Short mmCIF file of C-alpha atoms in Angstrom, two decimals:
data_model
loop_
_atom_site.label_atom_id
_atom_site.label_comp_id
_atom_site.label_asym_id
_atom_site.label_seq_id
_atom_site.Cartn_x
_atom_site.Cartn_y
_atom_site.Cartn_z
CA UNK G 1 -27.72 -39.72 -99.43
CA UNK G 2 -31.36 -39.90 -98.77
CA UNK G 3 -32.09 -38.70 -95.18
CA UNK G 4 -34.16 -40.63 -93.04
CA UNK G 5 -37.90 -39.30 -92.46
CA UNK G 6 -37.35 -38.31 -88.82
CA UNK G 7 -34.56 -36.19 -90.04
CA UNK G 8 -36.73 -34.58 -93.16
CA UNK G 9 -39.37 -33.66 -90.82
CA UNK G 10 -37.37 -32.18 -88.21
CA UNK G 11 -36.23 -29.86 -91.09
CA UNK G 12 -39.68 -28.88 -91.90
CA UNK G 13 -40.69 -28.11 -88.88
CA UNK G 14 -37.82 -26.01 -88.12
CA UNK G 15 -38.61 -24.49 -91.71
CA UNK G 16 -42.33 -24.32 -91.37
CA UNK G 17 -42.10 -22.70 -87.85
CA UNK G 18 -38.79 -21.69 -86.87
CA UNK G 19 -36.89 -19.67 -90.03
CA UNK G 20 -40.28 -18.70 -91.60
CA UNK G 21 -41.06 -16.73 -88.51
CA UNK G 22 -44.52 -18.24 -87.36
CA UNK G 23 -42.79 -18.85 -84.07
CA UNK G 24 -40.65 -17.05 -81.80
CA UNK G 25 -37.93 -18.44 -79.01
CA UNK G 26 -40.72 -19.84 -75.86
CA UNK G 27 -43.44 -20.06 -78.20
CA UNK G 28 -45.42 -23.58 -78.29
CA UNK G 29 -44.85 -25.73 -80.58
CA UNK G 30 -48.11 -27.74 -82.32
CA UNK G 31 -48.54 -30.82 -80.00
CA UNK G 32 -47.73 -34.10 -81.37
CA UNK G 33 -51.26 -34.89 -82.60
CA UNK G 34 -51.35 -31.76 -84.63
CA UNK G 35 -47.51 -32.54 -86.13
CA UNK G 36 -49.00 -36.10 -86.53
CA UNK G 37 -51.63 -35.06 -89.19
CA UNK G 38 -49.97 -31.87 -90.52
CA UNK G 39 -47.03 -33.89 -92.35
CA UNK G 40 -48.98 -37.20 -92.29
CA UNK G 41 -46.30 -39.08 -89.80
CA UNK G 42 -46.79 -41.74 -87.36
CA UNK G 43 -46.40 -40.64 -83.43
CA UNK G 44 -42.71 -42.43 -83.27
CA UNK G 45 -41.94 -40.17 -86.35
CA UNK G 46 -42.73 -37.43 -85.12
CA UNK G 47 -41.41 -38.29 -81.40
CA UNK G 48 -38.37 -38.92 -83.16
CA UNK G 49 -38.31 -35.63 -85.58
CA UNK G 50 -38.70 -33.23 -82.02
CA UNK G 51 -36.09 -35.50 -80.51
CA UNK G 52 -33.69 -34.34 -83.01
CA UNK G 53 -34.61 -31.14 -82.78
CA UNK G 54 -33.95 -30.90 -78.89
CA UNK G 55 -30.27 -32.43 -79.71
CA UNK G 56 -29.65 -29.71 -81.67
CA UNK G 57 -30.82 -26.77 -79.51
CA UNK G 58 -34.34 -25.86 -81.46
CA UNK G 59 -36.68 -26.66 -78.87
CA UNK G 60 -37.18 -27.84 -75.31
CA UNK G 61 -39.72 -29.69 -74.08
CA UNK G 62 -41.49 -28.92 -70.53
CA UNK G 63 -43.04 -32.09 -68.85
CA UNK G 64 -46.53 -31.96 -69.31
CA UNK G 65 -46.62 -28.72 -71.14
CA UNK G 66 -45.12 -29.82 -74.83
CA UNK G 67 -42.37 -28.33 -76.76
CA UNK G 68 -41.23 -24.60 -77.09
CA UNK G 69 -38.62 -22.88 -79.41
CA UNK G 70 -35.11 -22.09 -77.78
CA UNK G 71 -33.07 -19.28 -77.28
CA UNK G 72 -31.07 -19.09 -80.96
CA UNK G 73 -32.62 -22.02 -82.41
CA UNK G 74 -30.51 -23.26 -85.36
CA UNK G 75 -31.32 -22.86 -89.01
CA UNK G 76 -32.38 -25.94 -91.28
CA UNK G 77 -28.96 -25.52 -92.99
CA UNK G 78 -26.52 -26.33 -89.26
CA UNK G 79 -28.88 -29.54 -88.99
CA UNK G 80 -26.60 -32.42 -88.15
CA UNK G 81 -28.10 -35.94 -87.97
CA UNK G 82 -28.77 -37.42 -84.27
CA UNK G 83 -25.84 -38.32 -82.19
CA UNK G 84 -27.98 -41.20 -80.38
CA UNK G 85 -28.06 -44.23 -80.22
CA UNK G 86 -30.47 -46.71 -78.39
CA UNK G 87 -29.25 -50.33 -77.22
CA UNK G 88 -32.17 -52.14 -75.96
CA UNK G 89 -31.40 -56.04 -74.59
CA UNK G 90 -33.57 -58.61 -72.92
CA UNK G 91 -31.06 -58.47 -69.88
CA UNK G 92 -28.10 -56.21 -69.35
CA UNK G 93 -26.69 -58.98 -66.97
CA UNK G 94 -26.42 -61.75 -69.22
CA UNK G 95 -22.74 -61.98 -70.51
CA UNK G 96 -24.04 -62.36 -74.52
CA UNK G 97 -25.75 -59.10 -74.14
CA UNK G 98 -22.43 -57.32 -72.22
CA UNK G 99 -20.55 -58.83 -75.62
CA UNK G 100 -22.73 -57.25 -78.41
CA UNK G 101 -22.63 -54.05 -76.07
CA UNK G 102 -18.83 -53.87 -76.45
CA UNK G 103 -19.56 -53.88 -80.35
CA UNK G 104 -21.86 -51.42 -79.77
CA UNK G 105 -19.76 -49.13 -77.57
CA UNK G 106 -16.88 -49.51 -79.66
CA UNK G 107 -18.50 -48.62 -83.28
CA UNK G 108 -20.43 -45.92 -81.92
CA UNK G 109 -17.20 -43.55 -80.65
CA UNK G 110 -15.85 -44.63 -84.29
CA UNK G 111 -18.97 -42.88 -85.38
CA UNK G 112 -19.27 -39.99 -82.96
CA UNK G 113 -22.18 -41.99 -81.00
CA UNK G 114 -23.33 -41.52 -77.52
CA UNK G 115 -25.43 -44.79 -76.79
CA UNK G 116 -28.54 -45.17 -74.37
CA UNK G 117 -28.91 -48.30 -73.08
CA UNK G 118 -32.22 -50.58 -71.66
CA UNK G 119 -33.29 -53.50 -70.33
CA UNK G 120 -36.49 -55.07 -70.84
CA UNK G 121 -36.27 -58.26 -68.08
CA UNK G 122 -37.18 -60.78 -71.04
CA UNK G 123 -40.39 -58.79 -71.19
CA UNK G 124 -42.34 -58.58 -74.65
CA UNK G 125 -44.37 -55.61 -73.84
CA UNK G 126 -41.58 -53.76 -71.59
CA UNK G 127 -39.79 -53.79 -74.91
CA UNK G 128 -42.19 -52.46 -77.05
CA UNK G 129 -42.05 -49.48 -74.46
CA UNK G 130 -39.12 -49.10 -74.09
CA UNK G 131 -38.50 -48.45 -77.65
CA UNK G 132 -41.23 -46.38 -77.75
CA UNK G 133 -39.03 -44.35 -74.93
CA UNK G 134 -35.71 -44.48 -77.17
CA UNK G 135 -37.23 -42.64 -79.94
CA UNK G 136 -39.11 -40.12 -77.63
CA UNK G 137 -35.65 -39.36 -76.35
CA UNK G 138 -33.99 -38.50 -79.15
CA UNK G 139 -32.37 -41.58 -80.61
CA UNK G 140 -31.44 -41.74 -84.24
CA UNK G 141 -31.98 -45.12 -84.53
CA UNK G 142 -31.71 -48.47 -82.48
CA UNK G 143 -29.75 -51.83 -82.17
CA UNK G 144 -32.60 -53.84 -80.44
CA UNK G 145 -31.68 -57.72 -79.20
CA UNK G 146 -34.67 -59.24 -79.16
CA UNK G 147 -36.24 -61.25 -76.29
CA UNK G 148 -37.71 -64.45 -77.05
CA UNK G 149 -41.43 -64.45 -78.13
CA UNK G 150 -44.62 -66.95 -77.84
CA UNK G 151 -45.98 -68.03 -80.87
CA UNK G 152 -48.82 -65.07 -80.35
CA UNK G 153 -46.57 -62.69 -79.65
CA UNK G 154 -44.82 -63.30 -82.44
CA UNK G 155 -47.86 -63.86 -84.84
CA UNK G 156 -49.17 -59.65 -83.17
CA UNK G 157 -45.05 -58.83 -83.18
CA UNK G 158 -44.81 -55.37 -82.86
CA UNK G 159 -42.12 -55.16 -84.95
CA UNK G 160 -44.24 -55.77 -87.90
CA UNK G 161 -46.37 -53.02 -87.64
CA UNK G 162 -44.86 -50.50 -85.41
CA UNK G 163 -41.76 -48.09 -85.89
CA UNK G 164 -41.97 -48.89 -89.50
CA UNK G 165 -40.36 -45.57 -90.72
CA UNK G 166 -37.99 -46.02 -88.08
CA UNK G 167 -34.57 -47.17 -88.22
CA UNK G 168 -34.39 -50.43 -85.62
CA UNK G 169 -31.26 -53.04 -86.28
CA UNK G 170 -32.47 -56.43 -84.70
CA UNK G 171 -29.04 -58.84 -83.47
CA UNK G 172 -28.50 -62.10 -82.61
CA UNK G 173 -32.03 -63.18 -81.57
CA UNK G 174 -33.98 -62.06 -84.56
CA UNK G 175 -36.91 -63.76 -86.31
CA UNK G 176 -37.50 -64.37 -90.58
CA UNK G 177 -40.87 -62.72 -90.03
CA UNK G 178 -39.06 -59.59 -88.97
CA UNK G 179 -38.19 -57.37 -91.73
CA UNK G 180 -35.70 -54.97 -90.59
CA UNK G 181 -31.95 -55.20 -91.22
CA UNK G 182 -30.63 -58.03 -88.87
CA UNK G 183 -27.33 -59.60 -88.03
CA UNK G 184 -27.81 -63.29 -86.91
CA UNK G 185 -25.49 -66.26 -85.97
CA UNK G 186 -25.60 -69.25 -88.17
CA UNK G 187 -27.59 -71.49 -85.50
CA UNK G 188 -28.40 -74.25 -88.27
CA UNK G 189 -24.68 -75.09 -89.15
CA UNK G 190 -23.75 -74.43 -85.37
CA UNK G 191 -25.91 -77.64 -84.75
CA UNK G 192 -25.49 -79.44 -87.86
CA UNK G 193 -21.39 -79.19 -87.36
CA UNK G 194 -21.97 -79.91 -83.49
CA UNK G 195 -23.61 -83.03 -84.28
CA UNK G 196 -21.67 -84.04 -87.08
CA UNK G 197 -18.39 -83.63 -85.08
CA UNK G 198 -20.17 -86.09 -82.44
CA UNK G 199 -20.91 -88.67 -85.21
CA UNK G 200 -17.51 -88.68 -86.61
CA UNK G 201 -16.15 -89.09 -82.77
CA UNK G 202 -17.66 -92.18 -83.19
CA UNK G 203 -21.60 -91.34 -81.48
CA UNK G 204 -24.38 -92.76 -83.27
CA UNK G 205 -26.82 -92.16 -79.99
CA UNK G 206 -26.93 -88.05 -79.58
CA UNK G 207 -29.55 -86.24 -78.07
CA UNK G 208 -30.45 -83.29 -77.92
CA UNK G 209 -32.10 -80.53 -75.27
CA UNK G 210 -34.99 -77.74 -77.16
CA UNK G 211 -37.79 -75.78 -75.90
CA UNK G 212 -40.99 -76.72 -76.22
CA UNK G 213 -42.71 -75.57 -79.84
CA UNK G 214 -45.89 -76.29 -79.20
CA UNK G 215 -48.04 -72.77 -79.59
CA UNK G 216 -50.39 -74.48 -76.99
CA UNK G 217 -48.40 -75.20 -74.33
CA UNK G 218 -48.09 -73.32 -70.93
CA UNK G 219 -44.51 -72.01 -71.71
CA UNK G 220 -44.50 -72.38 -75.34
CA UNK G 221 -41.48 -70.46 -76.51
CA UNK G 222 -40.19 -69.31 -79.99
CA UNK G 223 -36.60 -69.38 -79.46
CA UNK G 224 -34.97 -69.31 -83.10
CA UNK G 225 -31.28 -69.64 -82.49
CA UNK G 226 -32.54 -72.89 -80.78
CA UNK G 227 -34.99 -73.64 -82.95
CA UNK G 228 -32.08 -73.51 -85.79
CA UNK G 229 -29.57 -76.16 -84.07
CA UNK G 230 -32.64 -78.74 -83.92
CA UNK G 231 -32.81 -78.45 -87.72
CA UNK G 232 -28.80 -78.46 -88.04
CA UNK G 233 -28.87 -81.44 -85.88
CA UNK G 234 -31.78 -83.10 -87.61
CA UNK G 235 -30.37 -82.70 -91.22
CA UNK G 236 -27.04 -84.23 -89.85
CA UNK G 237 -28.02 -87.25 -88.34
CA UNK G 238 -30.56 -87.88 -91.30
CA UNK G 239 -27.46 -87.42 -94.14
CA UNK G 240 -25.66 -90.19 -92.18
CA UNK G 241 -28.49 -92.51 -92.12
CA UNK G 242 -29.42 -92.20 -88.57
CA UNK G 243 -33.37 -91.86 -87.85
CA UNK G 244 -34.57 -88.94 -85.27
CA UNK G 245 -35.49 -91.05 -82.26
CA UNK G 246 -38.11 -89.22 -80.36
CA UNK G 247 -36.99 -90.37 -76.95
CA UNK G 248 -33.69 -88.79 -77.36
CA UNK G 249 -35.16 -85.40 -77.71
CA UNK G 250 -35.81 -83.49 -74.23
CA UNK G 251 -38.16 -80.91 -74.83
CA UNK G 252 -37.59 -78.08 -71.68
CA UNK G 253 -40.90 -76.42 -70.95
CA UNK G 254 -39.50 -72.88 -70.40
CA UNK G 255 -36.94 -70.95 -71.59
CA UNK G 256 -35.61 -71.00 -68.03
CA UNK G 257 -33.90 -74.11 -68.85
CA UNK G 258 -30.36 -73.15 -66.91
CA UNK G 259 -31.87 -72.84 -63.81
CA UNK G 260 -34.89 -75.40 -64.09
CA UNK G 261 -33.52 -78.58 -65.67
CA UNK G 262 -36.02 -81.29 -65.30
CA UNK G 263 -33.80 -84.20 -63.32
CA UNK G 264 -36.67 -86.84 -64.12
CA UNK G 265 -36.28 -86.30 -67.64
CA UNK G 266 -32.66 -87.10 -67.29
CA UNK G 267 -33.91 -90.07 -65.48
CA UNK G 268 -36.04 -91.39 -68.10
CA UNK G 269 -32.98 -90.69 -70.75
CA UNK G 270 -30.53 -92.96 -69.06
CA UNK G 271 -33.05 -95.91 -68.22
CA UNK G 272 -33.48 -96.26 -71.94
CA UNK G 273 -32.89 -99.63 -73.18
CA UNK G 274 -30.47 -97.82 -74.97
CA UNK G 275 -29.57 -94.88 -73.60
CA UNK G 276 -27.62 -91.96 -75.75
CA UNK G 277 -24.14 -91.61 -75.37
CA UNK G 278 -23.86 -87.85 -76.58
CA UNK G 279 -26.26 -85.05 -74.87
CA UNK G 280 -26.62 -81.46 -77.03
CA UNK G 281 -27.68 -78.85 -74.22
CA UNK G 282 -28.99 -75.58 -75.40
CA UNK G 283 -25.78 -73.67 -74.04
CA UNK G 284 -23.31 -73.52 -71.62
CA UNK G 285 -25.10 -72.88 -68.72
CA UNK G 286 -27.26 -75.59 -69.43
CA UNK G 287 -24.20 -77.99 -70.36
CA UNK G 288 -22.52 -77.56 -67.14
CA UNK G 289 -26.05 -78.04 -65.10
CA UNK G 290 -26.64 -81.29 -66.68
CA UNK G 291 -23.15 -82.70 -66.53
CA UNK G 292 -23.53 -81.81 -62.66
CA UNK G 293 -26.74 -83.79 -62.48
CA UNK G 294 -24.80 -86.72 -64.45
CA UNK G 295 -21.86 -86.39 -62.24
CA UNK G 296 -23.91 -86.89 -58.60
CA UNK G 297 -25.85 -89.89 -60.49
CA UNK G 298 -22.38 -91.88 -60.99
CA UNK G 299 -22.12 -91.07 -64.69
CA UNK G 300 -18.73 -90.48 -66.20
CA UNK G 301 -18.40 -87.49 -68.44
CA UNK G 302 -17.51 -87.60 -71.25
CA UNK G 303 -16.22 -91.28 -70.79
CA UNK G 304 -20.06 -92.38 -70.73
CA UNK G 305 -22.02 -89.74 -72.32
CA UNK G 306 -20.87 -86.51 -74.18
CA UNK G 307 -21.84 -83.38 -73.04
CA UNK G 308 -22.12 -80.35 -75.55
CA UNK G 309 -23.39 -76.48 -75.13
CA UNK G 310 -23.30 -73.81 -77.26
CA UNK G 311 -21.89 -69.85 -77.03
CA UNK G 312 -18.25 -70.36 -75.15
CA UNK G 313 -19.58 -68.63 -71.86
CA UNK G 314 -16.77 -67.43 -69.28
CA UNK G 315 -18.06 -69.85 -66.29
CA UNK G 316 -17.60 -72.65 -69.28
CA UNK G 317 -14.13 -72.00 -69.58
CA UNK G 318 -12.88 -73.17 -66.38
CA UNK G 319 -15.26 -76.02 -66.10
CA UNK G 320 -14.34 -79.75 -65.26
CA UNK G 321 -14.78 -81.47 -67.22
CA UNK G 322 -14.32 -79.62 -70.19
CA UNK G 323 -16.61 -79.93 -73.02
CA UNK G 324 -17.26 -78.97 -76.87
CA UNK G 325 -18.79 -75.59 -77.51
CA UNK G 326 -19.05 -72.84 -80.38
CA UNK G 327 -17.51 -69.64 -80.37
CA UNK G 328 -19.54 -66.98 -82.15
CA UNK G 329 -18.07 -63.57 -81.99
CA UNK G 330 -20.94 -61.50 -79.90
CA UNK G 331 -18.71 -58.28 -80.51
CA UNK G 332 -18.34 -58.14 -83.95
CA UNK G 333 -22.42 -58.60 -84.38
CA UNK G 334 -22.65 -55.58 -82.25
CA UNK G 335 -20.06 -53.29 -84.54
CA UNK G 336 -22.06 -54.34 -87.69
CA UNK G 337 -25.52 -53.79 -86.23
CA UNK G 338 -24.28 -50.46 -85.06
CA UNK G 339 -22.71 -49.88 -88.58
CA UNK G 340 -26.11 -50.23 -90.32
CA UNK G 341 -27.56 -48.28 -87.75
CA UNK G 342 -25.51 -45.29 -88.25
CA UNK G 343 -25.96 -45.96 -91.92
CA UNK G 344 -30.06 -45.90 -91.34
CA UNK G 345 -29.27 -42.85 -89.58
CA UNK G 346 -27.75 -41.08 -92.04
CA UNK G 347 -30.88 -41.89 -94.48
CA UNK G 348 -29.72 -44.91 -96.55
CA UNK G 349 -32.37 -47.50 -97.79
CA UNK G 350 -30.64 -51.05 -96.58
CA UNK G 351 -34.62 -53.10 -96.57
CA UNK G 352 -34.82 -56.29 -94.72
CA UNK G 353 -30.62 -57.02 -95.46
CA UNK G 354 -29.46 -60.12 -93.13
CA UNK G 355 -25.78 -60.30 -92.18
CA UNK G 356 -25.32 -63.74 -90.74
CA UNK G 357 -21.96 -64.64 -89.46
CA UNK G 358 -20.03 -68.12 -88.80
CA UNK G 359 -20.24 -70.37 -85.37
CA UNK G 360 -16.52 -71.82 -85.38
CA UNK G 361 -16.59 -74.86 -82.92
CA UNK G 362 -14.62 -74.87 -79.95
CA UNK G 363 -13.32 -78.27 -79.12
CA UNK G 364 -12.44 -78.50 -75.68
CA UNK G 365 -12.68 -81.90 -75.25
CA UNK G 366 -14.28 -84.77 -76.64
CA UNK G 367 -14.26 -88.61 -76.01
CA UNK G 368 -13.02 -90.59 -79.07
CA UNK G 369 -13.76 -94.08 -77.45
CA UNK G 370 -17.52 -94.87 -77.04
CA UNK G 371 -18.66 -97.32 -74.86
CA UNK G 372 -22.29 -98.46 -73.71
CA UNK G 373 -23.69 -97.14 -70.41
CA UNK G 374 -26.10 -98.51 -68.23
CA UNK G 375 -27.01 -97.68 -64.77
CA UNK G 376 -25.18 -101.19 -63.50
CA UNK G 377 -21.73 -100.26 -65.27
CA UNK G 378 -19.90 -99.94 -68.64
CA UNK G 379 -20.01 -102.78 -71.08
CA UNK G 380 -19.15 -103.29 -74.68
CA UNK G 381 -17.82 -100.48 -77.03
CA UNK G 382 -20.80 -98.69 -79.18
CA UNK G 383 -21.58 -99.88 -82.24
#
């Protein structure tokens, strides 16, 4: 198998310097510049290149000083590739990210992986960084969960033009205009089944929570898994003959939407001459804050209005009143993103490959029997 450039430049520089006698053990290295324009490499390259090299005993660096031959530096020949591996997540307290990081965990020991893990605080540029840290620390490659962009950021992504020749494995919150290998949920029939299992439970009056997509906005946020389920849900209620009612469609203004739900909105949504009798909430979290709100206003759930969310979260599971959510299996996307890590690492050419697996639906409960709600009472069944 091809190796990956990382790994043929750390052999060439343990080649050009090491075997060939140029350098001796505590000599110093060129500095990364040098390295930079001697085998025509970008800086992560190279970082990455003298981070293999340290794993396998060749050289030590000295803060501040730059990198020096060891004490029986290995030949080209006893190279092995990096033992590694860099898990970088938006938040390491969120329970979706602790479920790809048992994938992670467990593939890597099948593969003879030691994993470094970050946080980036839902932080654009703290992620860029702290990639840039993974590779200067040795990593062979990394499995990198996104955090949600802006429309700039995402137009400037880093992604796109940085770490190129660098083996990065985007999951579960990855973007079209990324071109890396990526293993994503199927958000679009998540909401299109969602919405259809509503309709055939007799709803003809869903709506639906998003984030805001306007690039202009204060808070603008592109969120794709979410983005996704609004086309799912779209496309559903347009094959059964149902037009996208504008009013039924409440547009959070930051991606903070389980902690800041907007209670006048909710408001606004049950004055309606007709108001819906089915609510899609971005997730969980969000489902069980909005059935709360509905709850302390008088509304019955789900006997009045439907509540949905998304991801079968653990606080979900105990809930009252139960509702429909989806089940997608956060652990295996972590195993196959580390699998085509390891398989970067090891030098294979995978391209932009997408592995995108299933949503089941996890019915909890749902109310068969739709009835009208207003704020005075419950009247005739729905049409």
């Amino acid at each position: 198998m091809r190796r990956s450039l990382p790994q043929q430049i750390a052999t060439a520089v343990l080649k050009d310097y090491l075997e060939s006698g140029v350098l001796n053990s505590g000599d110093r290295l060129p500095s990364v510049r040098e390295l930079e324009q001697q085998y025509r490499a970008s800086r992560s390259t190279i970082l990455a290149a003298l981070g293999i090299l340290e794993q396998q005993g060749a050289i030590v660096r000295r803060h501040g000083l730059g990198c020096f031959v060891a004490e029986d530096a290995p030949r080209a020949s006893s190279m092995r590739p990096p033992h590694f591996l860099g898990y970088i997540s938006p938040s390491t307290d969120s329970e979706l990210m602790l479920r790809i990081y048992e994938g992670v965990e467990e593939a890597a020991r099948r593969y003879d992986l030691h994993v470094l893990v970050a946080s980036v605080c839902h932080d654009y540029n703290l992620e860029r960084k702290q990639v840039a840290r993974m590779i200067e620390a040795g990593c062979g490659a990394i499995v990198l969960s996104p955090t949600t962009r802006t429309p700039q950021q995402l137009a400037e992504d880093y992604l796109n033009h940085e770490f190129l020749d660098f083996p990065i494995v985007l999951v579960d919150l990855a973007y079209p205009q990324h071109k890396r290998p990526r293993v994503v949920f199927d958000n679009y029939h998540a909401g299109y089944d969602v919405t259809t299992t509503l309709l055939r439970a007799g709803h003809t009056r869903i709506a639906i929570m998003r984030l805001n997509p306007d690039p202009e906005a204060p808070f603008a946020c592109r969120h794709y898994a979410v983005e996704e389920r609004f086309r799912g849900y779209c496309d559903a209620l347009r094959q059964a003959h149902i037009p996208l009612r504008e009013e039924y469609v409440w547009t959070l203004q930051s991606s903070a939407f389980h902690s800041d739900l907007d209670a006048d909105h909710l408001e606004r949504l049950l004055a309606l001459p007709h108001p819906p009798t089915a609510l899609i909430a971005l997730e969980d979290i969000a489902a069980m804050s909005v059935t709360e709100l509905l709850l302390e206003r008088g509304v019955q759930v789900p006997e009045e209005i439907t509540v949905t969310g998304f991801d079968n979260l653990l606080p979900a599971r105990n809930f009252h009143p139960a509702f429909p959510t989806t089940f997608p299996d956060f652990r295996k996307a972590g195993e196959l993103a580390t699998w085509l890590a390891y398989s970067l690492m090891k030098g294979e050419t995978l391209g932009a490959i997408t592995y995108m697996l299933p949503v089941p639906l996890c019915n909890r409960r749902l109310s068969l029997k739709r009835r009208h709600f207003s704020r005075e009472g419950v009247g005739s069944a729905d049409a």
